[in-house]
Amino acid sequence: MSAYMDASAAGGKNVIVMLAPIQACYSHPIAVCDGNLATKQDIEGWAKLIGPGTGKLYVHMYNGNAYGFLPQPSFNAMQPNVQFLRDNNVSGIFGFGVTILPEQQLRSYILAKLYWNPDVDVEKVTNEFLTAVYGKRSEERRVGKGCRSRLSPD
């Protein structure tokens, strides 16, 4: 665990731990990205320390790019990250994001669905959003200007 964490605070009945991994790479899944080793260890460490079923571990996820409001290539990492948090006893997620660009609005919509059900079919949710917003032009939006594929780092 990181040196700045005080493990003694986790034992209080009135204490909720909120991790805020601003240094994490959100373009790749936390569980597999070398740049996320410290974040992964922090979450796993706190999950083990607090224990399952306590409802006392929350994470602040920086899902958007606040630097110049540019798109952030994180679509392929969103579902694995939410599943990783669920699997590590995280009971609350504060999802930071910017919703100026259409791609950011799509990201917010997908994340809202993932927060309710980490195993949701992301392709279905993406199609649902694009159809609701763009109607008959939804396929053109998906392929032409792109959305998830264009904003993926790999």
Tab-separated table of C-alpha atoms in Angstrom:
chain	number	residue	atom	x	y	z
A	1	MET	CA	0.000	0.000	0.000
A	2	SER	CA	1.073	3.556	-0.556
A	3	ALA	CA	2.934	5.338	2.201
A	4	TYR	CA	0.327	8.097	2.414
A	5	MET	CA	-2.415	5.659	3.429
A	6	ASP	CA	-3.228	5.250	7.096
A	7	ALA	CA	-4.449	1.702	7.531
A	8	SER	CA	-5.514	2.364	11.143
A	9	ALA	CA	-8.344	4.587	9.882
A	10	ALA	CA	-10.060	1.723	8.080
A	11	GLY	CA	-11.220	0.077	11.292
A	12	GLY	CA	-13.637	2.796	12.400
A	13	LYS	CA	-17.325	1.993	12.027
A	14	ASN	CA	-17.988	5.505	10.777
A	15	VAL	CA	-15.124	5.541	8.250
A	16	ILE	CA	-15.426	5.089	4.508
A	17	VAL	CA	-12.175	4.882	2.558
A	18	MET	CA	-12.153	6.653	-0.813
A	19	LEU	CA	-9.195	6.067	-3.069
A	20	ALA	CA	-8.482	8.651	-5.758
A	21	PRO	CA	-5.935	7.168	-8.182
A	22	ILE	CA	-5.329	10.245	-10.320
A	23	GLN	CA	-1.965	8.822	-11.418
A	24	ALA	CA	-3.576	5.733	-12.966
A	25	CYS	CA	-3.553	4.973	-16.666
A	26	TYR	CA	-7.212	4.952	-17.672
A	27	SER	CA	-6.470	3.971	-21.262
A	28	HIS	CA	-5.795	0.376	-20.202
A	29	PRO	CA	-7.412	-1.905	-17.621
A	30	ILE	CA	-6.095	-1.395	-14.095
A	31	ALA	CA	-5.558	-5.123	-13.596
A	32	VAL	CA	-3.201	-5.603	-16.558
A	33	CYS	CA	-1.425	-2.316	-17.298
A	34	ASP	CA	2.149	-1.991	-16.016
A	35	GLY	CA	1.478	1.709	-15.458
A	36	ASN	CA	-1.280	0.746	-13.014
A	37	LEU	CA	0.682	-1.547	-10.726
A	38	ALA	CA	0.606	0.886	-7.775
A	39	THR	CA	-3.107	1.589	-8.291
A	40	LYS	CA	-3.869	-2.127	-8.518
A	41	GLN	CA	-1.891	-2.836	-5.352
A	42	ASP	CA	-3.584	0.026	-3.493
A	43	ILE	CA	-7.088	-1.157	-4.363
A	44	GLU	CA	-6.305	-4.802	-3.608
A	45	GLY	CA	-4.580	-3.843	-0.363
A	46	TRP	CA	-7.454	-1.724	0.904
A	47	ALA	CA	-9.979	-4.367	-0.192
A	48	LYS	CA	-8.138	-6.982	1.828
A	49	LEU	CA	-7.735	-4.692	4.828
A	50	ILE	CA	-11.371	-3.584	4.917
A	51	GLY	CA	-12.852	-6.930	3.970
A	52	PRO	CA	-15.810	-7.927	1.815
A	53	GLY	CA	-19.353	-6.819	2.480
A	54	THR	CA	-18.505	-3.784	4.592
A	55	GLY	CA	-19.587	-1.160	2.066
A	56	LYS	CA	-16.667	0.998	3.153
A	57	LEU	CA	-14.428	1.158	0.071
A	58	TYR	CA	-15.058	3.784	-2.604
A	59	VAL	CA	-12.986	4.841	-5.599
A	60	HIS	CA	-12.881	8.152	-7.455
A	61	MET	CA	-12.382	7.242	-11.119
A	62	TYR	CA	-10.955	9.893	-13.445
A	63	ASN	CA	-12.776	8.761	-16.578
A	64	GLY	CA	-12.451	11.977	-18.516
A	65	ASN	CA	-9.648	14.134	-19.760
A	66	ALA	CA	-9.837	17.482	-17.971
A	67	TYR	CA	-6.806	18.848	-19.835
A	68	GLY	CA	-8.208	20.840	-22.704
A	69	PHE	CA	-11.376	18.720	-22.747
A	70	LEU	CA	-9.884	16.344	-25.291
A	71	PRO	CA	-11.220	12.835	-25.824
A	72	GLN	CA	-9.557	10.206	-23.667
A	73	PRO	CA	-8.985	6.768	-25.195
A	74	SER	CA	-10.474	4.741	-22.361
A	75	PHE	CA	-13.458	2.924	-23.875
A	76	ASN	CA	-11.822	-0.503	-23.912
A	77	ALA	CA	-10.748	-0.145	-20.271
A	78	MET	CA	-14.044	0.986	-18.752
A	79	GLN	CA	-15.753	-2.375	-18.332
A	80	PRO	CA	-12.660	-4.271	-17.108
A	81	ASN	CA	-12.001	-1.461	-14.612
A	82	VAL	CA	-15.526	-1.492	-13.195
A	83	GLN	CA	-15.397	-5.296	-12.975
A	84	PHE	CA	-12.012	-5.100	-11.214
A	85	LEU	CA	-13.457	-2.681	-8.666
A	86	ARG	CA	-16.482	-4.908	-8.093
A	87	ASP	CA	-14.236	-7.946	-7.655
A	88	ASN	CA	-12.214	-6.037	-5.056
A	89	ASN	CA	-15.129	-5.112	-2.784
A	90	VAL	CA	-15.507	-1.531	-3.983
A	91	SER	CA	-19.052	-0.511	-3.117
A	92	GLY	CA	-19.057	3.032	-4.471
A	93	ILE	CA	-17.593	4.735	-7.522
A	94	PHE	CA	-17.416	8.460	-8.063
A	95	GLY	CA	-16.961	8.809	-11.803
A	96	PHE	CA	-15.350	12.072	-12.826
A	97	GLY	CA	-15.915	13.011	-16.417
A	98	VAL	CA	-16.372	15.855	-18.853
A	99	THR	CA	-19.414	15.724	-21.145
A	100	ILE	CA	-18.828	18.424	-23.736
A	101	LEU	CA	-18.005	16.251	-26.747
A	102	PRO	CA	-20.413	13.578	-28.055
A	103	GLU	CA	-17.820	10.883	-27.341
A	104	GLN	CA	-17.707	12.017	-23.719
A	105	GLN	CA	-21.489	11.840	-23.502
A	106	LEU	CA	-21.336	8.279	-24.825
A	107	ARG	CA	-18.676	7.461	-22.207
A	108	SER	CA	-20.905	8.830	-19.433
A	109	TYR	CA	-23.857	6.808	-20.684
A	110	ILE	CA	-21.845	3.576	-20.842
A	111	LEU	CA	-20.359	4.185	-17.392
A	112	ALA	CA	-23.798	4.783	-15.896
A	113	LYS	CA	-24.906	1.420	-17.280
A	114	LEU	CA	-21.700	-0.276	-16.064
A	115	TYR	CA	-22.093	1.134	-12.549
A	116	TRP	CA	-25.489	-0.553	-12.332
A	117	ASN	CA	-24.326	-3.780	-13.986
A	118	PRO	CA	-20.587	-4.345	-14.569
A	119	ASP	CA	-21.391	-7.252	-16.895
A	120	VAL	CA	-23.709	-5.315	-19.225
A	121	ASP	CA	-23.257	-5.813	-22.975
A	122	VAL	CA	-21.279	-2.659	-23.859
A	123	GLU	CA	-21.871	-3.040	-27.600
A	124	LYS	CA	-25.627	-3.157	-27.020
A	125	VAL	CA	-25.457	-0.104	-24.740
A	126	THR	CA	-23.360	1.765	-27.325
A	127	ASN	CA	-25.883	0.984	-30.075
A	128	GLU	CA	-28.716	2.015	-27.763
A	129	PHE	CA	-27.096	5.418	-27.168
A	130	LEU	CA	-26.187	6.042	-30.803
A	131	THR	CA	-29.661	5.119	-32.008
A	132	ALA	CA	-31.316	7.346	-29.400
A	133	VAL	CA	-29.091	10.322	-30.212
A	134	TYR	CA	-28.471	9.984	-33.964
A	135	GLY	CA	-31.444	7.917	-35.133
A	136	LYS	CA	-31.032	6.693	-38.705
A	137	ARG	CA	-27.526	8.161	-38.850
A	138	SER	CA	-26.277	6.133	-35.889
A	139	GLU	CA	-24.342	3.640	-38.039
A	140	GLU	CA	-22.737	6.487	-39.954
A	141	ARG	CA	-21.709	8.040	-36.642
A	142	ARG	CA	-20.244	4.745	-35.461
A	143	VAL	CA	-18.220	4.155	-38.628
A	144	GLY	CA	-17.634	7.632	-40.067
A	145	LYS	CA	-16.381	9.917	-37.338
A	146	GLY	CA	-16.104	6.908	-35.100
A	147	CYS	CA	-16.724	6.661	-31.435
A	148	ARG	CA	-15.377	3.785	-29.379
A	149	SER	CA	-12.913	2.423	-31.960
A	150	ARG	CA	-11.410	5.839	-32.636
A	151	LEU	CA	-10.939	6.449	-28.938
A	152	SER	CA	-9.119	3.223	-28.144
A	153	PRO	CA	-5.369	3.279	-27.575
A	154	ASP	CA	-4.654	-0.104	-29.108
